[in-house]
Short mmCIF file of C-alpha atoms in Angstrom, two decimals:
data_model
loop_
_atom_site.label_atom_id
_atom_site.label_comp_id
_atom_site.label_asym_id
_atom_site.label_seq_id
_atom_site.Cartn_x
_atom_site.Cartn_y
_atom_site.Cartn_z
CA UNK A 195 6.44 -24.77 -8.11
CA UNK A 196 5.59 -24.16 -4.67
CA UNK A 197 2.87 -22.04 -3.24
CA UNK A 198 4.09 -18.58 -2.20
CA UNK A 199 1.97 -16.68 0.77
CA UNK A 200 1.88 -13.52 2.26
CA UNK A 201 1.34 -13.87 6.06
CA UNK A 202 2.11 -11.99 9.15
CA UNK A 203 1.48 -8.35 8.44
CA UNK A 204 1.56 -4.98 10.34
CA UNK A 205 0.31 -1.46 9.32
CA UNK A 206 1.13 1.84 11.31
CA UNK A 207 -1.10 4.66 10.07
CA UNK A 208 -3.60 7.09 12.03
CA UNK A 209 -5.86 4.63 12.05
CA UNK A 210 -3.85 2.65 14.36
CA UNK A 211 -0.36 0.89 14.92
CA UNK A 212 -1.36 -2.66 14.02
CA UNK A 213 -3.27 -4.19 11.11
CA UNK A 214 -5.93 -5.34 13.18
CA UNK A 215 -7.04 -2.09 14.58
CA UNK A 216 -6.84 -0.56 11.03
CA UNK A 217 -8.94 -3.12 9.58
CA UNK A 218 -11.48 -2.53 12.84
CA UNK A 219 -11.58 0.97 12.16
CA UNK A 220 -12.10 0.71 8.67
CA UNK A 221 -14.85 -1.45 9.41
CA UNK A 222 -16.54 0.94 11.60
CA UNK A 223 -16.04 3.25 8.49
CA UNK A 224 -13.54 5.59 10.66
CA UNK A 225 -11.10 7.63 8.55
CA UNK A 226 -7.61 9.11 9.19
CA UNK A 227 -8.37 12.12 7.04
CA UNK A 228 -8.33 15.46 8.61
CA UNK A 229 -7.58 19.33 8.18
CA UNK A 230 -4.03 19.13 8.69
CA UNK A 231 -2.61 22.56 9.79
CA UNK A 232 1.12 22.20 9.90
CA UNK A 233 3.37 24.91 8.44
CA UNK A 234 6.68 22.98 8.46
CA UNK A 235 4.91 20.54 6.05
CA UNK A 236 2.78 22.99 3.86
CA UNK A 237 2.27 26.66 3.75
CA UNK A 238 -1.88 26.45 4.33
CA UNK A 239 -3.80 23.61 5.60
CA UNK A 240 -4.52 20.68 3.79
CA UNK A 241 -6.88 17.71 4.02
CA UNK A 242 -4.55 14.28 4.46
CA UNK A 243 -3.78 11.77 6.86
CA UNK A 244 -0.62 12.15 9.00
CA UNK A 245 0.94 10.09 11.86
CA UNK A 246 0.59 11.97 15.16
CA UNK A 247 4.62 12.49 16.07
CA UNK A 248 3.98 12.17 19.55
CA UNK A 249 2.27 8.63 19.56
CA UNK A 250 5.09 7.59 16.90
CA UNK A 251 8.03 8.51 19.15
CA UNK A 252 6.26 7.23 22.44
CA UNK A 253 6.07 3.54 20.31
CA UNK A 254 9.47 3.80 19.39
CA UNK A 255 10.90 4.45 22.54
CA UNK A 256 9.63 1.06 23.90
CA UNK A 257 11.61 -0.29 21.09
CA UNK A 258 14.76 1.99 21.03
CA UNK A 259 15.55 5.28 22.78
CA UNK A 260 17.98 6.43 20.08
CA UNK A 261 17.10 9.83 18.50
CA UNK A 262 19.31 8.99 15.54
CA UNK A 263 16.71 7.59 13.43
CA UNK A 264 14.37 9.53 11.09
CA UNK A 265 10.85 9.59 11.08
CA UNK A 266 10.55 7.36 8.13
CA UNK A 267 13.17 5.07 9.89
CA UNK A 268 11.58 5.00 13.22
CA UNK A 269 8.18 3.93 11.59
CA UNK A 270 10.01 1.32 9.16
CA UNK A 271 12.02 0.06 12.01
CA UNK A 272 8.66 -0.37 14.25
CA UNK A 273 6.49 -2.19 11.62
CA UNK A 274 9.01 -4.38 10.29
CA UNK A 275 9.71 -5.39 14.17
CA UNK A 276 6.07 -5.92 14.40
CA UNK A 277 6.08 -8.75 11.89
CA UNK A 278 9.09 -10.37 12.74
CA UNK A 279 8.43 -10.62 16.42
CA UNK A 280 4.95 -11.74 15.74
CA UNK A 281 5.84 -14.37 13.07
CA UNK A 282 9.25 -15.61 15.12
CA UNK A 283 11.11 -15.64 12.02
CA UNK A 284 14.92 -16.15 12.50
CA UNK A 285 16.86 -13.62 10.25
CA UNK A 286 19.46 -15.72 8.21
CA UNK A 287 20.67 -16.08 4.63
CA UNK A 288 17.77 -17.75 3.53
CA UNK A 289 15.29 -14.43 4.47
CA UNK A 290 15.46 -11.40 2.09
CA UNK A 291 14.44 -7.58 2.74
CA UNK A 292 13.03 -5.58 0.54
CA UNK A 293 12.18 -1.87 1.29
CA UNK A 294 9.67 0.23 -1.16
CA UNK A 295 9.22 3.51 -0.91
CA UNK A 296 8.67 6.67 -3.74
CA UNK A 297 10.55 9.02 -2.05
CA UNK A 298 12.63 7.58 1.32
CA UNK A 299 14.04 10.47 3.26
CA UNK A 300 13.26 13.09 0.82
CA UNK A 301 12.54 15.51 3.96
CA UNK A 302 16.44 15.42 5.09
CA UNK A 303 16.73 17.72 1.92
CA UNK A 304 14.76 20.50 4.11
CA UNK A 305 16.91 22.96 5.11
CA UNK A 306 15.17 22.93 8.82
CA UNK A 307 15.69 18.85 9.19
CA UNK A 308 18.25 18.19 11.43
CA UNK A 309 19.68 15.15 9.30
CA UNK A 310 22.66 15.57 6.79
CA UNK A 311 21.30 15.63 3.17
CA UNK A 312 22.99 12.27 2.43
CA UNK A 313 20.12 10.53 4.58
CA UNK A 314 17.91 11.54 1.52
CA UNK A 315 19.74 8.53 -0.06
CA UNK A 316 17.88 5.56 -0.34
CA UNK A 317 20.99 3.21 0.27
CA UNK A 318 21.10 4.83 3.39
CA UNK A 319 17.60 3.73 4.32
CA UNK A 320 18.49 0.09 3.49
CA UNK A 321 21.49 0.00 5.58
CA UNK A 322 19.49 1.47 8.66
CA UNK A 323 17.24 -1.59 8.15
CA UNK A 324 19.72 -4.29 7.62
CA UNK A 325 22.05 -3.44 10.37
CA UNK A 326 19.25 -3.22 12.71
CA UNK A 327 18.02 -6.32 12.04
CA UNK A 328 21.08 -8.13 11.37
CA UNK A 329 20.33 -9.25 7.78
CA UNK A 330 22.81 -11.03 6.11
CA UNK A 331 22.09 -10.33 2.42
CA UNK A 332 21.86 -6.56 1.03
CA UNK A 333 18.28 -5.27 0.99
CA UNK A 334 16.63 -4.40 -2.40
CA UNK A 335 15.27 -1.25 -2.78
CA UNK A 336 12.22 -0.56 -4.85
CA UNK A 337 11.23 2.52 -5.94
CA UNK A 338 8.48 2.46 -8.69
CA UNK A 339 5.91 5.46 -7.90
CA UNK A 340 2.65 4.14 -6.51
CA UNK A 341 2.53 0.72 -7.46
CA UNK A 342 5.93 0.30 -5.43
CA UNK A 343 4.27 -1.75 -2.55
CA UNK A 344 2.19 -4.18 -4.56
CA UNK A 345 5.27 -4.65 -7.00
CA UNK A 346 7.41 -5.51 -3.96
CA UNK A 347 5.42 -8.51 -3.26
CA UNK A 348 5.71 -9.69 -6.67
CA UNK A 349 9.14 -9.37 -6.73
CA UNK A 350 9.40 -11.35 -3.19
CA UNK A 351 7.34 -13.78 -5.17
CA UNK A 352 10.09 -14.22 -8.08
CA UNK A 353 12.92 -14.36 -5.68
CA UNK A 354 11.52 -17.22 -3.80
CA UNK A 355 10.53 -19.02 -6.95
CA UNK A 356 13.98 -18.76 -8.25
CA UNK A 357 15.31 -20.22 -4.84
CA UNK A 358 17.16 -16.96 -3.75
CA UNK A 359 15.18 -17.04 -0.63
CA UNK A 360 12.73 -19.22 1.42
CA UNK A 361 11.40 -15.77 2.87
CA UNK A 362 11.21 -12.37 2.19
CA UNK A 363 10.27 -9.21 4.23
CA UNK A 364 9.05 -6.40 2.84
CA UNK A 365 8.78 -2.67 4.38
CA UNK A 366 6.92 -0.06 2.66
CA UNK A 367 6.51 3.79 3.33
CA UNK A 368 6.26 7.13 2.55
CA UNK A 369 5.59 10.49 4.46
CA UNK A 370 3.61 13.61 3.74
CA UNK A 371 6.11 15.95 3.48
CA UNK A 372 7.06 19.19 2.20
CA UNK A 373 8.43 18.20 -1.22
CA UNK A 374 5.48 15.83 -2.00
CA UNK A 375 2.58 18.28 -0.75
CA UNK A 376 4.46 21.00 -3.03
CA UNK A 377 4.29 18.82 -5.93
CA UNK A 378 0.73 17.62 -5.75
CA UNK A 379 -0.33 21.30 -5.29
CA UNK A 380 1.82 22.28 -8.47
CA UNK A 381 -0.38 19.48 -10.40
CA UNK A 382 -3.54 21.19 -8.72
CA UNK A 383 -4.51 17.52 -7.92
CA UNK A 384 -5.17 17.97 -4.42
CA UNK A 385 -8.78 17.96 -2.49
CA UNK A 386 -10.15 20.87 -0.36
CA UNK A 387 -12.33 18.22 1.36
CA UNK A 388 -12.18 14.56 2.06
CA UNK A 389 -11.82 12.44 -1.34
CA UNK A 390 -14.57 10.87 -3.14
CA UNK A 391 -13.29 8.16 -5.44
CA UNK A 392 -14.92 7.56 -8.25
CA UNK A 393 -17.97 10.00 -7.25
CA UNK A 394 -19.15 12.52 -9.75
CA UNK A 395 -18.27 15.48 -7.32
CA UNK A 396 -14.89 14.40 -6.48
CA UNK A 397 -12.03 17.32 -6.91
CA UNK A 398 -8.63 15.60 -6.17
CA UNK A 399 -6.62 13.29 -4.02
CA UNK A 400 -5.71 13.71 -0.26
CA UNK A 401 -2.03 12.94 0.65
CA UNK A 402 -1.49 10.23 3.47
CA UNK A 403 1.40 8.69 5.57
CA UNK A 404 1.16 4.79 6.23
CA UNK A 405 3.80 2.47 6.85
CA UNK A 406 3.24 -1.39 5.84
CA UNK A 407 5.25 -4.88 6.22
CA UNK A 408 4.27 -8.18 5.24
CA UNK A 409 6.15 -11.75 5.21
CA UNK A 410 5.88 -13.62 1.68
CA UNK A 411 7.11 -17.07 2.11
CA UNK A 412 6.88 -20.44 0.87
CA UNK A 413 7.12 -22.22 4.22
CA UNK A 414 3.87 -23.40 5.39
CA UNK A 415 4.70 -22.84 8.98
CA UNK A 416 4.19 -19.47 8.97
CA UNK A 417 0.45 -19.67 7.88
CA UNK A 418 -1.95 -17.59 9.99
CA UNK A 419 -5.45 -16.52 10.08
CA UNK A 420 -4.96 -13.68 7.53
CA UNK A 421 -2.65 -15.71 5.13
CA UNK A 422 -3.53 -15.36 1.36
CA UNK A 423 -1.95 -17.18 -1.44
CA UNK A 424 -0.54 -15.49 -4.67
CA UNK A 425 -2.27 -16.69 -7.32
CA UNK A 426 -0.99 -14.54 -10.62
CA UNK A 427 0.82 -11.48 -10.66
CA UNK A 428 1.49 -8.99 -13.56
CA UNK A 429 3.34 -5.40 -14.31
CA UNK A 430 2.72 -3.35 -17.10
CA UNK A 431 3.72 -0.27 -18.34
CA UNK A 432 2.06 1.67 -20.73
CA UNK A 433 4.57 4.60 -20.94
CA UNK A 434 1.36 7.13 -21.59
CA UNK A 435 2.76 10.03 -19.78
CA UNK A 436 4.95 11.10 -17.04
CA UNK A 437 2.15 11.56 -14.74
CA UNK A 438 -1.47 11.17 -16.50
CA UNK A 439 -2.72 7.36 -17.05
CA UNK A 440 -3.59 5.70 -20.22
CA UNK A 441 -6.89 7.02 -21.71
CA UNK A 442 -7.77 3.62 -22.58
CA UNK A 443 -6.70 1.95 -19.51
CA UNK A 444 -4.19 -0.43 -21.26
CA UNK A 445 -1.33 -0.81 -19.03
CA UNK A 446 -3.80 -1.65 -16.29
CA UNK A 447 -6.24 -3.95 -18.61
CA UNK A 448 -2.84 -5.91 -19.72
CA UNK A 449 -1.44 -6.45 -15.88
CA UNK A 450 -4.77 -7.58 -14.83
CA UNK A 451 -5.40 -9.82 -17.96
CA UNK A 452 -2.39 -11.49 -17.44
CA UNK A 453 -2.56 -12.03 -13.62
CA UNK A 454 -5.78 -13.87 -14.61
CA UNK A 455 -4.18 -16.01 -17.04
CA UNK A 456 -1.09 -16.82 -14.57
CA UNK A 457 -4.03 -17.57 -11.73
CA UNK A 458 -5.61 -19.99 -14.26
CA UNK A 459 -9.06 -18.60 -13.07
CA UNK A 460 -11.68 -16.60 -14.85
CA UNK A 461 -12.95 -13.03 -14.41
CA UNK A 462 -15.89 -14.43 -12.48
CA UNK A 463 -14.04 -16.06 -10.06
CA UNK A 464 -12.89 -12.67 -8.59
CA UNK A 465 -15.23 -11.71 -5.62
CA UNK A 466 -13.85 -8.36 -4.87
CA UNK A 467 -11.35 -5.64 -6.48
CA UNK A 468 -9.42 -3.51 -4.03
CA UNK A 469 -8.87 -0.86 -6.46
CA UNK A 470 -6.38 2.16 -6.71
CA UNK A 471 -9.24 4.76 -6.70
CA UNK A 472 -7.13 8.15 -5.99
CA UNK A 473 -10.43 10.49 -6.97
CA UNK A 474 -8.70 12.16 -9.58
CA UNK A 475 -10.91 12.51 -12.89
CA UNK A 476 -8.08 10.96 -14.92
CA UNK A 477 -7.24 7.83 -12.59
CA UNK A 478 -10.87 7.00 -11.81
CA UNK A 479 -11.82 6.91 -15.62
CA UNK A 480 -9.04 5.19 -16.70
CA UNK A 481 -9.71 1.98 -14.05
CA UNK A 482 -13.37 2.09 -14.90
CA UNK A 483 -12.44 1.66 -18.67
CA UNK A 484 -10.07 -1.12 -17.77
CA UNK A 485 -12.37 -3.00 -15.59
CA UNK A 486 -15.28 -2.67 -18.32
CA UNK A 487 -12.82 -4.16 -21.12
CA UNK A 488 -11.95 -6.88 -18.37
CA UNK A 489 -15.50 -7.77 -17.63
CA UNK A 490 -15.43 -7.00 -14.31
CA UNK A 491 -17.96 -4.18 -14.10
CA UNK A 492 -20.24 -6.15 -11.84
CA UNK A 493 -17.55 -7.33 -9.43
CA UNK A 494 -17.70 -5.54 -5.87
CA UNK A 495 -14.91 -2.76 -5.87
CA UNK A 496 -13.49 -0.35 -3.35
CA UNK A 497 -11.18 2.26 -2.78
CA UNK A 498 -9.70 2.84 0.43
CA UNK A 499 -8.05 6.20 -0.45
CA UNK A 500 -11.05 7.94 1.85
CA UNK A 501 -9.69 6.15 5.11
CA UNK A 502 -5.87 6.96 4.55
CA UNK A 503 -5.65 9.15 1.54
CA UNK A 504 -2.73 8.42 -1.31
CA UNK A 505 0.09 6.72 0.70
CA UNK A 506 2.09 6.91 -2.37
CA UNK A 507 4.62 3.84 -2.49
CA UNK A 508 3.11 2.12 0.58
CA UNK A 509 -0.51 2.44 -0.75
CA UNK A 510 -0.65 -0.97 -2.56
CA UNK A 511 0.65 -2.82 0.43
CA UNK A 512 -1.31 -1.14 3.06
CA UNK A 513 -4.42 -1.92 0.67
CA UNK A 514 -3.67 -5.65 0.26
CA UNK A 515 -2.95 -6.18 4.17
CA UNK A 516 -6.74 -4.60 4.36
CA UNK A 517 -7.81 -6.67 1.57
CA UNK A 518 -6.23 -10.11 3.56
CA UNK A 519 -8.41 -8.99 6.56
CA UNK A 520 -11.72 -8.31 4.25
CA UNK A 521 -11.10 -12.11 3.24
CA UNK A 522 -10.25 -13.37 6.48
CA UNK A 523 -13.62 -11.70 7.71
CA UNK A 524 -15.96 -12.53 5.05
CA UNK A 525 -16.67 -8.85 4.96
CA UNK A 526 -16.69 -6.20 2.35
CA UNK A 527 -15.42 -2.97 3.68
CA UNK A 528 -17.17 0.34 2.35
CA UNK A 529 -15.72 2.52 -0.37
CA UNK A 530 -15.62 5.55 1.61
CA UNK A 531 -16.59 9.11 0.32
CA UNK A 532 -18.38 7.56 -2.63
CA UNK A 533 -21.80 9.62 -3.67
CA UNK A 534 -22.78 9.06 -7.17
CA UNK A 535 -20.72 7.43 -9.79
CA UNK A 536 -18.77 9.87 -11.99
CA UNK A 537 -16.92 7.76 -14.67
CA UNK A 538 -18.29 6.49 -18.16
CA UNK A 539 -18.13 2.93 -17.15
CA UNK A 540 -20.50 0.99 -14.80
CA UNK A 541 -18.88 0.00 -11.28
CA UNK A 542 -20.17 -1.88 -8.61
CA UNK A 543 -18.79 0.43 -6.09
CA UNK A 544 -19.37 -1.35 -2.28
CA UNK A 545 -21.43 1.54 -0.74
CA UNK A 546 -22.31 -0.51 2.58
CA UNK A 547 -20.47 -3.11 4.78
CA UNK A 548 -21.57 -6.53 3.23
CA UNK A 549 -21.24 -9.90 4.69
CA UNK A 550 -20.29 -12.51 1.77
CA UNK A 551 -18.37 -15.56 1.31
CA UNK A 552 -15.00 -14.27 -0.11
CA UNK A 553 -12.18 -16.41 -1.51
CA UNK A 554 -10.11 -14.46 -4.00
CA UNK A 555 -9.58 -10.61 -4.35
CA UNK A 556 -8.05 -8.44 -7.11
CA UNK A 557 -5.36 -5.85 -5.85
CA UNK A 558 -4.40 -3.24 -8.42
CA UNK A 559 -2.22 -0.11 -8.41
CA UNK A 560 -1.23 2.49 -10.94
CA UNK A 561 1.39 5.29 -10.75
CA UNK A 562 3.22 8.07 -12.58
CA UNK A 563 5.24 7.12 -15.67
CA UNK A 564 2.37 4.31 -16.90
CA UNK A 565 3.36 1.91 -14.64
CA UNK A 566 0.21 -0.71 -13.42
CA UNK A 567 0.82 -3.72 -11.33
CA UNK A 568 -2.12 -6.20 -10.50
CA UNK A 569 -2.20 -9.10 -8.24
CA UNK A 570 -4.68 -12.20 -7.50
CA UNK A 571 -4.99 -13.42 -3.82
CA UNK A 572 -6.92 -16.28 -2.55
CA UNK A 573 -7.52 -16.98 1.02
CA UNK A 574 -6.19 -20.00 2.85
CA UNK A 575 -8.01 -22.09 4.93
CA UNK A 576 -5.47 -22.34 8.48
#
């Protein structure tokens, strides 16, 4: 079976409009989280990470002057265009498209939104991207809570292994919208300060918006300096609760264990973990238990939520791309916001930037409904 790689990539976020700038800001411990005062989004100020709309429109006008696109569509078009342009890939029948999102154009349902409410259909989002870039196959729309971005990579890998496509482009994203904010506020999950994953004094999440795009391929002509090979992946749904994670970490434990088995490596071969780390009591504790059961308590670990907030369906793909840059630079990025360990099992939280020879990293994601996804990536020398 041929190797499958994740290669050209792009991120649009408050930390920058390309992944190199984003990685540079993370290396310098810059966060995109701030106090947001926007009554169109929420009735009171909240700590979150949102993209400047004027800056977004300025970038988009260089690509297209049309105002017929929603905010999310503009972001996705920009991000996907970056990867297509930089890779030089030709869009033909051998190239697939996966769009991953939890809510899509959910803001179209707001009364003050200028677009028809029908724009909220995920099929509309797929059609916009297909038509703009002239994809010859129907896009796959993947919406599975907060594992969506990583599950999209696993799905692309399977498409390639089954011979459906030679390459797959993925774009993933969500907005910090009125619907999303009101929902997490109802859960009493939102923090009144910048989030602190795994910390004793944490008190909830920050929400963020970001778009990520990657090229997944078996074609070695697309390898570049940040390319990684997918060694193993797995998804497990423990069906614990509509929103609460398993108290034993069962789903995450099983997904990581299966990914390690597929990769044919040992747990001690993993150089670091890019974890989900939402800064909620139940999520952080669940992950600590799962990693303890897997023998990974001494593996360096970070959560990137202190830089982006929780970007929902795009979070795992954004964090995968940052992990690719981490491997390329042989640098462990700080888990921003961490203070004193606040979970029942030991974790090796990365508290300072560290130079280290890196070869393999584990990316994990967990979400509502009991979904858990894990993937192992290996650096590719180019």
